[in-house]
XYZ file of C-alpha atoms in Angstrom:
784
model
C 61.438 16.786 -13.747
C 62.034 16.944 -9.989
C 61.237 20.657 -9.926
C 57.936 19.991 -11.696
C 56.937 17.372 -9.120
C 57.780 19.753 -6.262
C 55.641 22.437 -7.898
C 52.632 20.092 -8.122
C 53.048 19.112 -4.475
C 53.302 22.765 -3.422
C 50.134 23.678 -5.331
C 48.304 20.749 -3.701
C 49.379 21.817 -0.221
C 48.430 25.413 -0.873
C 45.013 24.401 -2.215
C 44.440 22.072 0.739
C 45.396 24.737 3.276
C 43.216 27.356 1.616
C 40.266 24.964 1.608
C 40.705 24.249 5.307
C 41.036 27.941 6.115
C 37.923 28.797 4.123
C 35.985 25.951 5.747
C 36.833 27.371 9.191
C 36.265 30.991 8.194
C 33.031 32.865 9.049
C 31.978 32.885 5.413
C 32.639 29.155 5.115
C 30.481 28.513 8.180
C 27.548 30.418 6.680
C 27.912 28.647 3.329
C 28.014 25.273 5.061
C 24.782 26.066 6.910
C 23.254 27.438 3.713
C 23.989 24.184 1.887
C 22.375 22.216 4.709
C 19.295 24.451 4.500
C 19.008 23.908 0.752
C 19.411 20.121 1.055
C 16.866 19.883 3.874
C 14.429 22.125 1.985
C 14.774 20.033 -1.169
C 14.084 16.849 0.814
C 10.977 18.363 2.433
C 9.701 19.828 -0.853
C 10.292 16.454 -2.513
C 8.120 14.780 0.119
C 5.401 17.402 -0.269
C 5.259 17.015 -4.056
C 5.965 13.300 -4.537
C 4.990 11.818 -1.163
C 1.833 10.164 -2.464
C 3.515 8.692 -5.548
C 4.728 5.641 -3.646
C 1.238 4.150 -3.617
C 1.213 4.166 -7.425
C 4.585 2.542 -7.953
C 6.768 -0.174 -6.510
C 9.803 1.170 -8.320
C 12.928 0.876 -6.188
C 13.992 4.489 -6.764
C 10.541 5.849 -5.916
C 10.121 3.786 -2.752
C 13.654 4.189 -1.417
C 13.886 7.813 -2.542
C 10.824 8.734 -0.486
C 12.052 6.609 2.430
C 15.443 8.335 2.312
C 13.919 11.809 2.133
C 11.477 11.027 4.952
C 14.193 9.587 7.191
C 16.884 12.179 6.511
C 14.664 15.259 6.579
C 14.172 15.161 10.358
C 17.875 14.654 11.017
C 18.838 17.396 8.571
C 16.422 19.881 10.127
C 17.687 19.077 13.627
C 21.344 19.386 12.659
C 20.820 22.553 10.617
C 18.857 24.369 13.326
C 21.452 23.341 15.903
C 24.267 24.596 13.676
C 22.571 27.977 13.234
C 22.008 28.366 16.955
C 25.495 27.277 18.037
C 27.353 29.167 15.309
C 29.538 31.999 16.607
C 28.929 33.903 13.382
C 25.354 34.973 12.714
C 23.742 35.858 9.421
C 20.670 38.005 8.894
C 19.261 35.088 6.871
C 19.279 32.652 9.802
C 15.771 33.458 11.123
C 14.318 33.216 7.614
C 16.009 29.888 7.002
C 14.932 28.509 10.381
C 11.294 29.552 9.926
C 11.284 28.155 6.375
C 12.475 24.735 7.511
C 9.965 24.672 10.353
C 7.091 25.510 8.008
C 8.181 22.912 5.459
C 8.428 20.263 8.164
C 4.740 20.625 8.949
C 3.027 21.865 5.804
C 3.208 18.807 3.524
C -0.277 17.330 3.103
C 0.750 14.335 0.997
C 2.775 12.460 3.630
C 2.785 12.505 7.430
C 4.114 9.004 8.113
C 5.981 6.388 6.141
C 4.616 3.329 7.930
C 1.768 2.562 10.304
C 4.221 2.333 13.188
C 5.153 5.995 12.680
C 1.628 6.973 13.724
C 2.244 5.471 17.166
C 5.260 7.722 17.824
C 3.209 10.709 18.999
C 5.246 11.585 22.096
C 8.558 11.262 20.279
C 7.374 13.507 17.450
C 5.877 15.983 19.928
C 9.179 16.248 21.766
C 11.011 16.668 18.454
C 8.693 19.459 17.308
C 9.003 21.299 20.633
C 12.781 21.172 20.307
C 12.468 22.613 16.795
C 10.243 25.378 18.144
C 12.763 26.302 20.843
C 15.614 26.303 18.336
C 13.759 28.599 15.949
C 12.652 30.885 18.770
C 16.227 31.252 20.036
C 17.482 31.954 16.526
C 14.835 34.665 16.100
C 15.770 36.294 19.413
C 19.506 36.303 18.699
C 19.353 37.438 15.065
C 16.248 39.623 14.803
C 15.813 43.264 15.722
C 12.774 44.386 17.739
C 11.150 45.566 14.511
C 11.065 42.013 13.167
C 9.915 40.222 16.317
C 6.222 40.610 15.628
C 6.356 39.405 12.011
C 8.686 36.502 12.798
C 6.713 35.379 15.851
C 3.400 35.508 13.946
C 4.852 33.278 11.256
C 6.361 31.022 13.908
C 2.927 30.530 15.475
C 1.458 29.631 12.072
C 4.339 27.215 11.489
C 3.750 25.600 14.882
C 0.069 25.089 14.052
C 1.110 23.437 10.782
C 3.424 21.083 12.652
C 0.655 20.390 15.175
C -1.591 19.376 12.270
C 0.993 16.820 11.232
C 1.152 15.451 14.776
C -2.618 15.186 15.123
C -2.932 13.554 11.719
C -0.837 10.680 13.052
C -2.812 10.706 16.285
C -6.076 10.496 14.353
C -4.770 7.560 12.317
C -3.700 5.561 15.363
C -6.304 6.473 17.961
C -9.638 7.319 16.307
C -11.542 4.585 18.127
C -14.410 6.986 18.755
C -15.122 7.409 15.035
C -15.020 3.689 14.357
C -17.127 2.844 17.420
C -19.801 5.300 16.335
C -19.927 3.736 12.865
C -19.962 0.208 14.318
C -22.795 1.032 16.728
C -24.723 2.818 13.994
C -24.416 -0.119 11.570
C -25.551 -2.487 14.306
C -28.972 -0.837 14.086
C -28.915 0.407 10.485
C -30.926 -2.482 9.077
C -33.813 -1.523 11.371
C -33.742 2.113 10.276
C -35.185 1.327 6.839
C -38.573 0.142 8.130
C -38.174 -3.558 7.556
C -37.910 -4.506 3.905
C -38.508 -1.061 2.385
C -35.125 -0.680 0.786
C -33.967 -0.690 -2.797
C -30.265 -1.381 -3.479
C -30.573 -0.092 -7.041
C -31.567 3.411 -5.901
C -29.988 3.160 -2.411
C -33.353 3.988 -0.854
C -33.330 2.770 2.732
C -29.524 2.570 2.941
C -28.433 4.985 5.644
C -24.720 4.268 5.439
C -22.998 7.270 7.018
C -21.051 9.720 4.889
C -20.724 12.850 7.042
C -22.015 13.948 10.441
C -21.097 16.485 13.168
C -18.363 14.718 15.103
C -18.995 16.471 18.410
C -22.738 15.789 18.480
C -22.887 12.249 19.836
C -23.390 10.628 23.218
C -22.751 7.371 25.030
C -24.472 6.185 28.192
C -26.933 3.860 29.849
C -29.783 5.471 27.966
C -28.278 4.279 24.688
C -27.273 0.820 25.994
C -23.723 2.199 26.074
C -23.702 2.541 22.312
C -22.531 5.764 20.688
C -25.397 7.514 18.933
C -25.546 10.693 16.870
C -27.506 13.482 18.550
C -27.253 16.023 15.732
C -30.234 17.267 13.788
C -31.215 14.916 10.956
C -30.539 17.648 8.389
C -26.868 17.681 9.426
C -26.373 13.926 8.966
C -25.528 12.956 5.391
C -25.975 9.338 4.336
C -25.965 7.456 1.050
C -29.727 7.615 0.665
C -29.787 11.429 0.781
C -26.990 11.706 -1.755
C -28.519 9.171 -4.145
C -31.944 10.829 -3.980
C -30.431 14.201 -4.854
C -31.182 14.819 -8.529
C -29.390 18.147 -8.820
C -27.153 18.430 -11.881
C -24.261 19.631 -9.725
C -24.078 16.222 -8.027
C -22.903 13.970 -10.842
C -22.833 10.186 -10.732
C -19.066 10.342 -10.334
C -19.411 12.480 -7.201
C -22.061 10.103 -5.862
C -19.730 7.144 -6.385
C -16.951 9.004 -4.568
C -19.283 9.531 -1.603
C -20.255 5.853 -1.707
C -16.575 4.895 -1.595
C -16.120 7.236 1.371
C -19.008 5.582 3.197
C -17.557 2.138 2.479
C -14.203 3.389 3.757
C -15.855 4.117 7.107
C -17.108 0.539 7.232
C -13.749 -0.956 6.296
C -11.838 1.219 8.762
C -13.735 -0.439 11.640
C -11.806 -3.637 11.041
C -8.456 -1.936 11.670
C -9.650 -0.773 15.096
C -11.133 -4.163 15.933
C -14.860 -3.418 15.798
C -17.367 -5.953 14.531
C -19.173 -5.712 11.198
C -22.648 -6.366 12.571
C -24.385 -5.877 9.224
C -22.381 -8.597 7.451
C -24.967 -11.304 8.212
C -27.982 -9.235 7.183
C -29.898 -9.937 3.939
C -29.917 -6.197 3.366
C -26.120 -6.223 3.110
C -26.246 -9.145 0.694
C -28.737 -7.282 -1.482
C -26.685 -4.085 -1.319
C -23.741 -5.897 -2.825
C -25.288 -8.346 -5.277
C -28.303 -6.264 -6.338
C -26.714 -2.865 -5.929
C -22.987 -2.855 -6.645
C -23.246 -5.847 -8.989
C -26.502 -4.760 -10.610
C -26.751 -5.184 -14.366
C -27.268 -2.316 -16.778
C -29.812 -2.112 -19.585
C -27.705 -4.485 -21.674
C -27.741 -7.099 -18.927
C -24.016 -6.643 -18.170
C -22.345 -5.868 -14.851
C -20.175 -2.755 -14.960
C -17.138 -4.403 -13.374
C -14.985 -1.327 -14.040
C -17.252 0.731 -11.790
C -17.146 -1.947 -9.099
C -13.362 -1.963 -8.935
C -13.229 1.823 -9.269
C -15.387 2.138 -6.150
C -13.017 -0.132 -4.253
C -9.948 1.672 -5.602
C -11.256 5.038 -4.385
C -12.215 3.481 -1.046
C -8.664 2.215 -0.555
C -7.368 5.634 -1.594
C -9.339 7.080 1.330
C -7.813 4.382 3.520
C -4.270 5.294 2.447
C -4.873 9.014 2.932
C -6.327 8.449 6.389
C -3.273 6.582 7.679
C -0.424 8.247 5.789
C -1.427 11.829 4.899
C -2.958 14.960 6.423
C -6.135 14.947 4.305
C -8.289 13.199 6.914
C -7.434 15.806 9.545
C -8.210 18.608 7.098
C -11.561 16.986 6.332
C -12.662 16.266 9.898
C -11.269 19.545 11.244
C -12.381 23.104 10.625
C -11.977 23.817 6.934
C -12.331 27.552 7.483
C -9.517 27.515 10.035
C -7.253 25.472 7.741
C -7.991 27.735 4.777
C -7.358 30.879 6.810
C -4.140 29.440 8.201
C -2.838 28.584 4.727
C -3.718 32.015 3.335
C -2.131 33.848 6.265
C 0.957 31.647 6.063
C 1.373 32.250 2.329
C 0.867 36.001 2.793
C 3.399 36.310 5.610
C 5.946 34.204 3.738
C 5.596 36.424 0.672
C 6.082 39.494 2.852
C 9.246 37.929 4.253
C 10.418 37.153 0.725
C 9.988 40.808 -0.228
C 11.754 42.015 2.907
C 14.642 39.602 2.452
C 15.347 40.844 -1.077
C 15.490 44.542 -0.176
C 17.787 46.622 2.043
C 14.883 46.943 4.495
C 15.833 43.521 5.872
C 18.677 45.183 7.819
C 16.055 46.923 9.934
C 14.166 43.721 10.771
C 16.969 41.142 10.833
C 20.190 42.463 12.350
C 22.265 40.043 14.418
C 24.777 41.267 16.966
C 27.714 39.499 15.292
C 26.763 39.658 11.651
C 28.383 38.646 8.417
C 27.644 40.614 5.288
C 24.855 38.998 3.281
C 25.721 38.182 -0.319
C 23.495 38.313 -3.383
C 23.499 34.508 -3.531
C 22.143 34.358 0.024
C 19.332 36.733 -0.872
C 18.383 34.875 -4.059
C 18.365 31.465 -2.381
C 16.309 32.761 0.538
C 13.796 34.511 -1.718
C 13.380 31.411 -3.886
C 12.879 29.242 -0.822
C 10.216 31.539 0.603
C 8.410 31.856 -2.722
C 8.361 28.053 -3.075
C 6.803 27.752 0.377
C 4.125 30.343 -0.445
C 3.293 28.634 -3.740
C 3.172 25.248 -2.001
C 0.699 26.575 0.563
C -1.567 28.070 -2.106
C -1.385 25.038 -4.398
C -2.159 22.620 -1.571
C -5.140 24.768 -0.617
C -6.516 24.647 -4.167
C -5.604 21.022 -4.845
C -7.412 19.835 -1.718
C -10.750 20.537 -3.400
C -9.716 18.469 -6.417
C -8.981 15.445 -4.213
C -11.550 12.846 -3.244
C -11.749 14.421 0.223
C -12.615 17.797 -1.241
C -15.270 16.236 -3.448
C -17.013 14.563 -0.526
C -16.806 17.778 1.468
C -18.368 19.734 -1.397
C -21.241 17.259 -1.863
C -22.099 17.204 1.845
C -21.977 20.985 2.128
C -24.059 21.314 -1.042
C -26.803 19.008 0.255
C -26.911 20.787 3.621
C -27.243 24.158 1.913
C -29.896 22.704 -0.378
C -31.879 21.629 2.669
C -31.561 25.086 4.220
C -32.077 26.785 0.841
C -28.894 28.849 1.220
C -27.068 27.824 -1.951
C -25.569 30.096 -4.574
C -22.476 31.617 -2.957
C -19.455 32.374 -5.112
C -17.310 30.232 -2.825
C -19.473 27.163 -3.479
C -19.400 27.771 -7.218
C -15.610 27.995 -7.111
C -15.435 24.743 -5.128
C -17.726 23.095 -7.665
C -15.348 24.047 -10.472
C -12.394 22.612 -8.551
C -14.169 19.360 -7.700
C -14.870 18.775 -11.378
C -11.198 19.258 -12.199
C -9.592 15.853 -12.577
C -5.861 15.930 -12.027
C -3.290 13.238 -12.638
C -3.548 12.145 -9.007
C -7.234 11.311 -9.470
C -6.869 9.155 -12.569
C -5.099 6.230 -10.944
C -4.672 5.750 -7.227
C -2.756 2.469 -7.308
C -0.585 0.600 -9.733
C -2.817 -1.439 -12.006
C -0.485 -4.433 -12.093
C -0.268 -8.032 -10.958
C 2.899 -9.676 -9.708
C 3.768 -12.938 -11.445
C 5.765 -15.977 -10.351
C 6.039 -19.114 -12.465
C 7.652 -21.858 -10.439
C 8.692 -23.862 -13.497
C 10.067 -21.222 -15.856
C 11.698 -19.060 -13.171
C 14.256 -21.695 -12.183
C 17.571 -20.458 -13.579
C 19.689 -23.539 -14.072
C 23.469 -23.459 -14.492
C 24.531 -26.639 -16.331
C 28.114 -26.365 -15.096
C 28.134 -25.055 -11.518
C 31.589 -26.454 -10.805
C 33.148 -23.565 -12.758
C 31.855 -21.206 -10.124
C 33.983 -22.973 -7.535
C 37.108 -21.737 -9.318
C 36.079 -18.112 -8.771
C 38.272 -16.696 -5.982
C 35.630 -14.411 -4.369
C 33.154 -17.276 -4.213
C 35.717 -19.653 -2.742
C 36.588 -17.062 -0.084
C 32.908 -16.546 0.669
C 32.255 -20.277 1.017
C 35.323 -20.649 3.237
C 33.944 -17.865 5.399
C 30.634 -19.749 5.684
C 32.486 -22.862 6.785
C 34.350 -20.908 9.474
C 31.034 -19.577 10.787
C 29.665 -23.131 10.781
C 26.767 -22.005 8.612
C 25.882 -25.553 7.618
C 25.317 -26.411 11.272
C 23.306 -23.270 11.980
C 21.279 -23.606 8.759
C 21.220 -27.325 7.915
C 19.081 -26.796 4.818
C 21.400 -24.195 3.295
C 23.733 -25.655 0.710
C 25.963 -23.090 -1.055
C 26.422 -25.443 -4.003
C 22.678 -25.695 -4.515
C 22.399 -21.921 -4.236
C 24.859 -21.621 -7.111
C 23.219 -24.323 -9.192
C 19.886 -22.551 -9.504
C 18.233 -19.346 -8.432
C 14.469 -18.879 -8.645
C 13.120 -15.394 -9.165
C 9.678 -13.906 -9.861
C 8.761 -12.550 -13.245
C 7.962 -8.968 -14.114
C 4.561 -7.628 -13.036
C 2.001 -7.309 -15.799
C -0.870 -4.917 -16.357
C -4.079 -6.205 -14.811
C -6.191 -7.429 -17.755
C -9.845 -6.477 -17.984
C -10.679 -10.166 -18.551
C -9.454 -11.011 -15.053
C -11.617 -8.348 -13.408
C -14.624 -9.458 -15.420
C -14.087 -13.141 -14.599
C -13.857 -12.429 -10.871
C -16.998 -10.278 -10.796
C -18.981 -12.750 -12.898
C -17.989 -15.696 -10.717
C -18.819 -13.755 -7.573
C -22.234 -12.867 -8.991
C -22.939 -16.478 -10.006
C -21.884 -17.896 -6.658
C -23.779 -15.252 -4.643
C -20.942 -15.278 -2.126
C -20.901 -19.045 -1.582
C -17.212 -19.825 -2.081
C -15.085 -22.930 -1.647
C -11.438 -23.631 -2.300
C -12.207 -24.491 -5.915
C -14.438 -27.503 -5.351
C -17.686 -25.873 -6.485
C -16.083 -24.758 -9.754
C -14.943 -28.331 -10.422
C -18.415 -29.664 -9.722
C -20.084 -27.110 -11.988
C -17.664 -28.065 -14.782
C -18.262 -31.811 -14.243
C -14.688 -32.418 -13.151
C -15.436 -34.265 -9.919
C -12.563 -36.664 -10.549
C -10.198 -33.773 -9.745
C -11.655 -33.057 -6.313
C -8.834 -35.025 -4.680
C -6.497 -32.154 -5.622
C -8.591 -29.731 -3.537
C -7.958 -31.690 -0.371
C -4.897 -31.121 1.743
C -2.808 -34.268 1.438
C 0.389 -32.945 2.977
C -0.634 -31.219 6.204
C -0.418 -34.008 8.761
C -3.229 -34.123 11.321
C -3.687 -30.449 12.148
C -7.354 -29.595 11.579
C -6.627 -25.891 11.861
C -3.974 -26.063 9.164
C -6.231 -28.107 6.926
C -8.916 -25.460 7.158
C -6.729 -22.378 6.861
C -3.473 -22.878 4.991
C -3.948 -23.227 1.246
C -0.297 -23.206 0.160
C -0.287 -26.914 -0.742
C -3.389 -26.466 -2.854
C -2.009 -23.387 -4.619
C 1.291 -25.030 -5.506
C -0.274 -28.292 -6.672
C -2.613 -26.543 -9.096
C 0.060 -24.051 -10.112
C 2.424 -26.815 -11.200
C -0.408 -28.415 -13.161
C -1.304 -25.088 -14.790
C 2.315 -24.409 -15.753
C 2.687 -27.773 -17.463
C -0.710 -27.431 -19.130
C 0.619 -24.300 -20.817
C 3.639 -26.067 -22.321
C 3.141 -26.028 -26.133
C 2.916 -29.413 -27.820
C 2.588 -30.642 -31.383
C -1.107 -31.262 -30.787
C -1.769 -27.592 -30.082
C -3.704 -25.727 -32.736
C -4.969 -22.217 -33.163
C -6.783 -21.065 -30.038
C -10.179 -19.441 -30.235
C -11.242 -16.263 -28.500
C -13.070 -18.033 -25.669
C -10.238 -20.502 -25.132
C -7.716 -17.672 -25.081
C -9.807 -15.869 -22.457
C -9.806 -18.887 -20.142
C -6.101 -19.469 -20.755
C -5.175 -15.873 -19.884
C -7.272 -15.869 -16.709
C -5.943 -19.231 -15.500
C -2.265 -18.498 -16.127
C -2.287 -14.967 -14.715
C -4.190 -15.851 -11.543
C -2.107 -18.979 -11.014
C 1.138 -17.032 -11.175
C -0.296 -14.254 -9.023
C -1.223 -16.654 -6.225
C 2.301 -18.082 -6.177
C 3.703 -14.548 -6.294
C 1.735 -13.800 -3.129
C 3.267 -16.848 -1.449
C 6.719 -15.492 -2.221
C 6.243 -11.739 -1.711
C 3.204 -11.271 0.542
C 2.549 -14.488 2.504
C 0.923 -12.551 5.359
C -2.039 -11.797 3.090
C -2.780 -15.501 2.580
C -4.710 -17.893 4.852
C -2.838 -19.653 7.602
C 0.394 -18.612 9.231
C 2.874 -16.926 6.902
C 5.635 -18.964 8.551
C 4.179 -22.233 7.259
C 3.439 -20.715 3.856
C 7.050 -19.614 3.419
C 8.379 -22.989 4.570
C 6.230 -24.937 2.124
C 7.022 -22.601 -0.756
C 10.759 -22.774 -0.081
C 10.781 -26.580 -0.021
C 8.662 -27.013 -3.160
C 10.857 -24.516 -4.995
C 13.922 -26.540 -4.070
C 12.179 -29.748 -5.080
C 11.341 -28.254 -8.473
C 14.916 -27.044 -8.836
C 16.346 -30.492 -8.128
C 13.978 -32.064 -10.627
C 14.555 -29.512 -13.393
C 18.316 -29.452 -12.902
C 18.808 -32.748 -14.668
C 15.982 -32.401 -17.199
C 16.797 -31.435 -20.768
C 13.113 -31.326 -21.725
C 10.930 -30.308 -18.810
C 7.725 -31.510 -20.430
C 9.056 -34.964 -21.314
C 10.617 -35.313 -17.878
C 7.247 -34.570 -16.315
C 5.536 -37.227 -18.419
C 8.054 -39.825 -17.285
C 7.339 -39.309 -13.584
C 5.105 -41.937 -11.931
C 1.753 -40.851 -10.547
C 2.074 -40.165 -6.844
C 0.936 -37.700 -4.188
C 3.859 -38.176 -1.848
C 5.065 -34.613 -2.448
C 3.404 -31.454 -3.711
C 5.410 -31.492 -6.929
C 4.386 -35.073 -7.646
C 0.756 -34.202 -6.884
C 0.955 -31.403 -9.429
C 2.390 -33.754 -12.042
C -0.370 -36.275 -11.405
C -2.986 -33.542 -11.716
C -1.655 -32.265 -15.031
C -1.777 -35.778 -16.487
C -5.446 -36.000 -15.579
C -6.090 -32.543 -17.008
C -4.469 -33.476 -20.306
C -6.976 -36.260 -20.740
C -9.670 -33.589 -21.042
C -10.544 -31.644 -24.184
C -8.428 -28.506 -24.397
C -11.291 -26.016 -24.183
C -12.809 -27.802 -21.207
C -9.425 -28.074 -19.508
C -8.784 -24.332 -19.593
C -12.361 -23.573 -18.600
C -11.857 -25.773 -15.531
C -8.553 -24.085 -14.685
C -9.875 -20.550 -15.207
C -12.909 -21.123 -12.994
C -10.811 -22.895 -10.381
C -8.269 -20.086 -10.043
C -11.002 -17.456 -10.060
C -12.796 -19.118 -7.169
C -9.606 -19.917 -5.280
C -8.385 -16.310 -5.386
C -11.739 -15.132 -4.062
C -11.634 -17.870 -1.420
C -8.208 -16.877 -0.054
C -8.910 -13.119 -0.149
C -10.769 -12.757 3.217
C -8.304 -11.953 5.976
C -8.102 -10.573 9.503
C -4.617 -9.158 8.947
C -5.919 -5.647 8.310
C -2.661 -3.955 9.264
C -0.669 -5.795 6.585
C -3.211 -4.898 3.905
C -3.070 -1.213 4.840
C 0.716 -1.157 5.100
C 1.043 -2.581 1.594
C -1.158 0.231 0.255
C 1.829 2.514 0.787
C 4.042 0.244 -1.331
C 1.895 0.095 -4.442
C -0.784 -2.158 -3.001
C -1.826 -5.659 -3.960
C -4.840 -6.676 -6.017
C -5.877 -9.153 -3.334
C -6.421 -6.162 -1.036
C -9.049 -4.874 -3.470
C -10.754 -8.273 -3.363
C -10.501 -8.321 0.424
C -12.314 -4.984 0.636
C -14.848 -6.059 -1.990
C -15.742 -9.244 -0.117
C -15.986 -7.358 3.175
C -18.872 -5.330 1.782
C -20.482 -8.546 0.540
C -20.527 -9.790 4.139
C -17.760 -12.340 3.514
C -15.273 -11.753 6.318
C -13.699 -15.208 6.567
C -13.747 -18.701 5.121
C -16.232 -20.009 7.711
C -18.832 -22.631 6.904
C -21.585 -20.017 6.943
C -20.847 -19.114 3.333
C -19.454 -22.433 2.101
C -21.347 -25.335 0.528
C -20.326 -28.732 1.878
C -19.720 -30.385 -1.475
C -18.248 -33.559 -0.069
C -21.527 -34.418 1.657
C -23.484 -33.726 -1.507
C -21.338 -35.856 -3.810
C -20.048 -39.418 -3.701
C -16.435 -39.680 -2.743
C -14.187 -40.038 -5.804
C -12.335 -43.259 -6.336
C -8.795 -43.114 -5.029
C -5.828 -45.231 -5.872
C -3.192 -46.474 -3.554
C -0.849 -43.803 -4.837
C -3.354 -41.105 -3.841
C -2.893 -41.810 -0.148
C -0.599 -39.371 1.597
C 2.708 -40.703 2.801
C 3.506 -40.581 6.474
C 6.180 -38.019 7.090
C 6.374 -38.110 10.898
C 7.896 -34.772 11.769
C 7.715 -33.346 8.229
C 5.816 -30.224 9.286
C 8.325 -29.553 12.046
C 11.194 -29.899 9.573
C 9.505 -27.582 7.088
C 9.078 -24.857 9.649
C 12.822 -24.602 10.062
C 13.102 -23.245 6.528
C 11.746 -19.781 7.274
C 14.612 -18.996 9.639
C 17.063 -19.203 6.778
C 14.756 -18.342 3.847
C 15.998 -14.819 3.276
C 19.574 -15.757 4.139
C 19.512 -18.635 1.653
C 17.869 -16.545 -1.063
C 20.174 -13.534 -0.599
C 23.408 -15.517 -0.495
C 22.376 -17.704 -3.412
C 21.516 -14.718 -5.570
C 24.715 -12.914 -4.572
C 26.886 -15.883 -5.522
C 24.997 -16.361 -8.769
C 25.538 -12.713 -9.771
C 29.225 -12.866 -8.839
C 29.688 -15.979 -10.915
C 27.986 -14.422 -13.933
C 30.002 -11.199 -13.751
C 33.369 -12.750 -12.969
């Protein structure tokens, strides 16, 4: 038995020593570098192929996988190139590996930055790319024979130009003030370019919204009142009117809509760079939206799918501009980019052929060389072939993207004007533009987040059992040692264990919701309130008290901006209105439509308070504080309630807190006929969502596009083109002055809270701490 144990130990020592010796051997060094090359190449290829998928999904693996690949790829390339250069043992494959990594680092079109802040890191990225260039150049010098210098250096120059494209794509996204200023100055005078009232939004006649123009042919000076004007020949400037008046069969309605989305993207991009939307107050803009985009077809119905498709494509342009290389390819020389890609693919294929034949010893022969194995040759050849295929596929796929489609239409119209159409190249582009790939079917996830404050409270009827769990007791003792209760006076570990609130699963965006929003917007003609006008139109004036902010103290600014109190009050009422009772009967089709719209939009608004408060009116700090407190209030109330509906009915009518206001509101709603009640709720939530959509936080909207996007961003863009940029009184009817004040009871008066707002603001500091710790303890308790 003892001999057997000694034998096992001896084998282990021998195996360990052999592994260490191999790791330090010349062959082990090359294999280690080869593995790093493969891992870095896989990460870069993954970004090139799947980089744009993150805007279509909020899946954890997709988002974090792309983040991990984007973050690690730079470090892996740096470490791998440094290892090749500093290695005492050289391989004939080193220059091929180094050039391959450098090309991959710059050739991906689908992702150039992960966040908007990455676009501001131009100098850091420039320094990084120069270091890469020096590394690769040194590797080529030390491992390449004079016969291979020319080929390697030519490919290195192409690779550097590819990396430079990536750098300038980020520079364009962060510093293209000149483009936005030109559009802003042009739109300031656009309404006068259509000869007064001679415009038709149905045919786009008289609408000179810019689509494409020569970027270098513009001027700014005293002669133009210091406004940037286009100096190019009129035939070179493409606007919406020219595209819409083109009746050629090659320019389909789908291509025209893509160009319209591109033009609207130019208008929306101004807001990111801080330029004014001068046309927003013009009647022509109002007609463009309500008589053009929202025009009715022969059946008298608005094509709401087309409306949202236009906005979806517009936001796709916005995402590509800030996070990919497509904008640089579009605005730059397409011939130069095409030539560069073809030359790069050709040279890489030549290198692949050379690397797989004995001829490579003539071109790549280091001074201290290690014999190249078959595995090295196969891996290198596969890597080079993948790069060549990637270059060719990206070149072809560009013309199937929305950028390629706009480029084709503009070039087609220019050639039509000059009567020079008919080239084989244009016909090939036309075929590609009509090819609809998977990436062009859906640009963003077609889903709505949901959060039901009532049903999402997970209540543990016996929380004391959790206190007997050793890990939880240790954790709570640790909190006491850190004096957490003093630092975060509103954090109570026992309450965190008692209940944990969580959002529901996102649902597919129903067509009924889109239709309801478009119809309400068309009926209101852009005159929106925080739900009051919908109540008046439905003869529910007795509910107007619930549209007034009863819990915001004396801050006029907060009363006008922050709508969190209003959202939560009506959400609680909507949740309880949906509780089934014995009086419920079979619902009709119309009633079901109103019910679906009201419930989905109600839960979506609360979801935004929890997950994207920066997109809502007012300061996100206050929104998070209010939401956190009302959630705790609901948890305390529901903790001791066996029947939530009966417990609600037993509460006295009061407006002292938001939860009590919601309970009072639902009691008044239940006095109404069921069909009328849900009609009131559906119209209210439709108007409220439109009312809270305008925002000046453009950066947050764009950043969220990279994480799957939010539906409220689509509404924000839609309202921008309707001329609705904020919730100012210019577009709001003063209903209170037009109607008698509703009768109020003593219980309707808000209670004096003194420093309640100040106390609520302290919640945000511990919101994420409270939520994370509470969830962690809850999961531990369940599993243990």
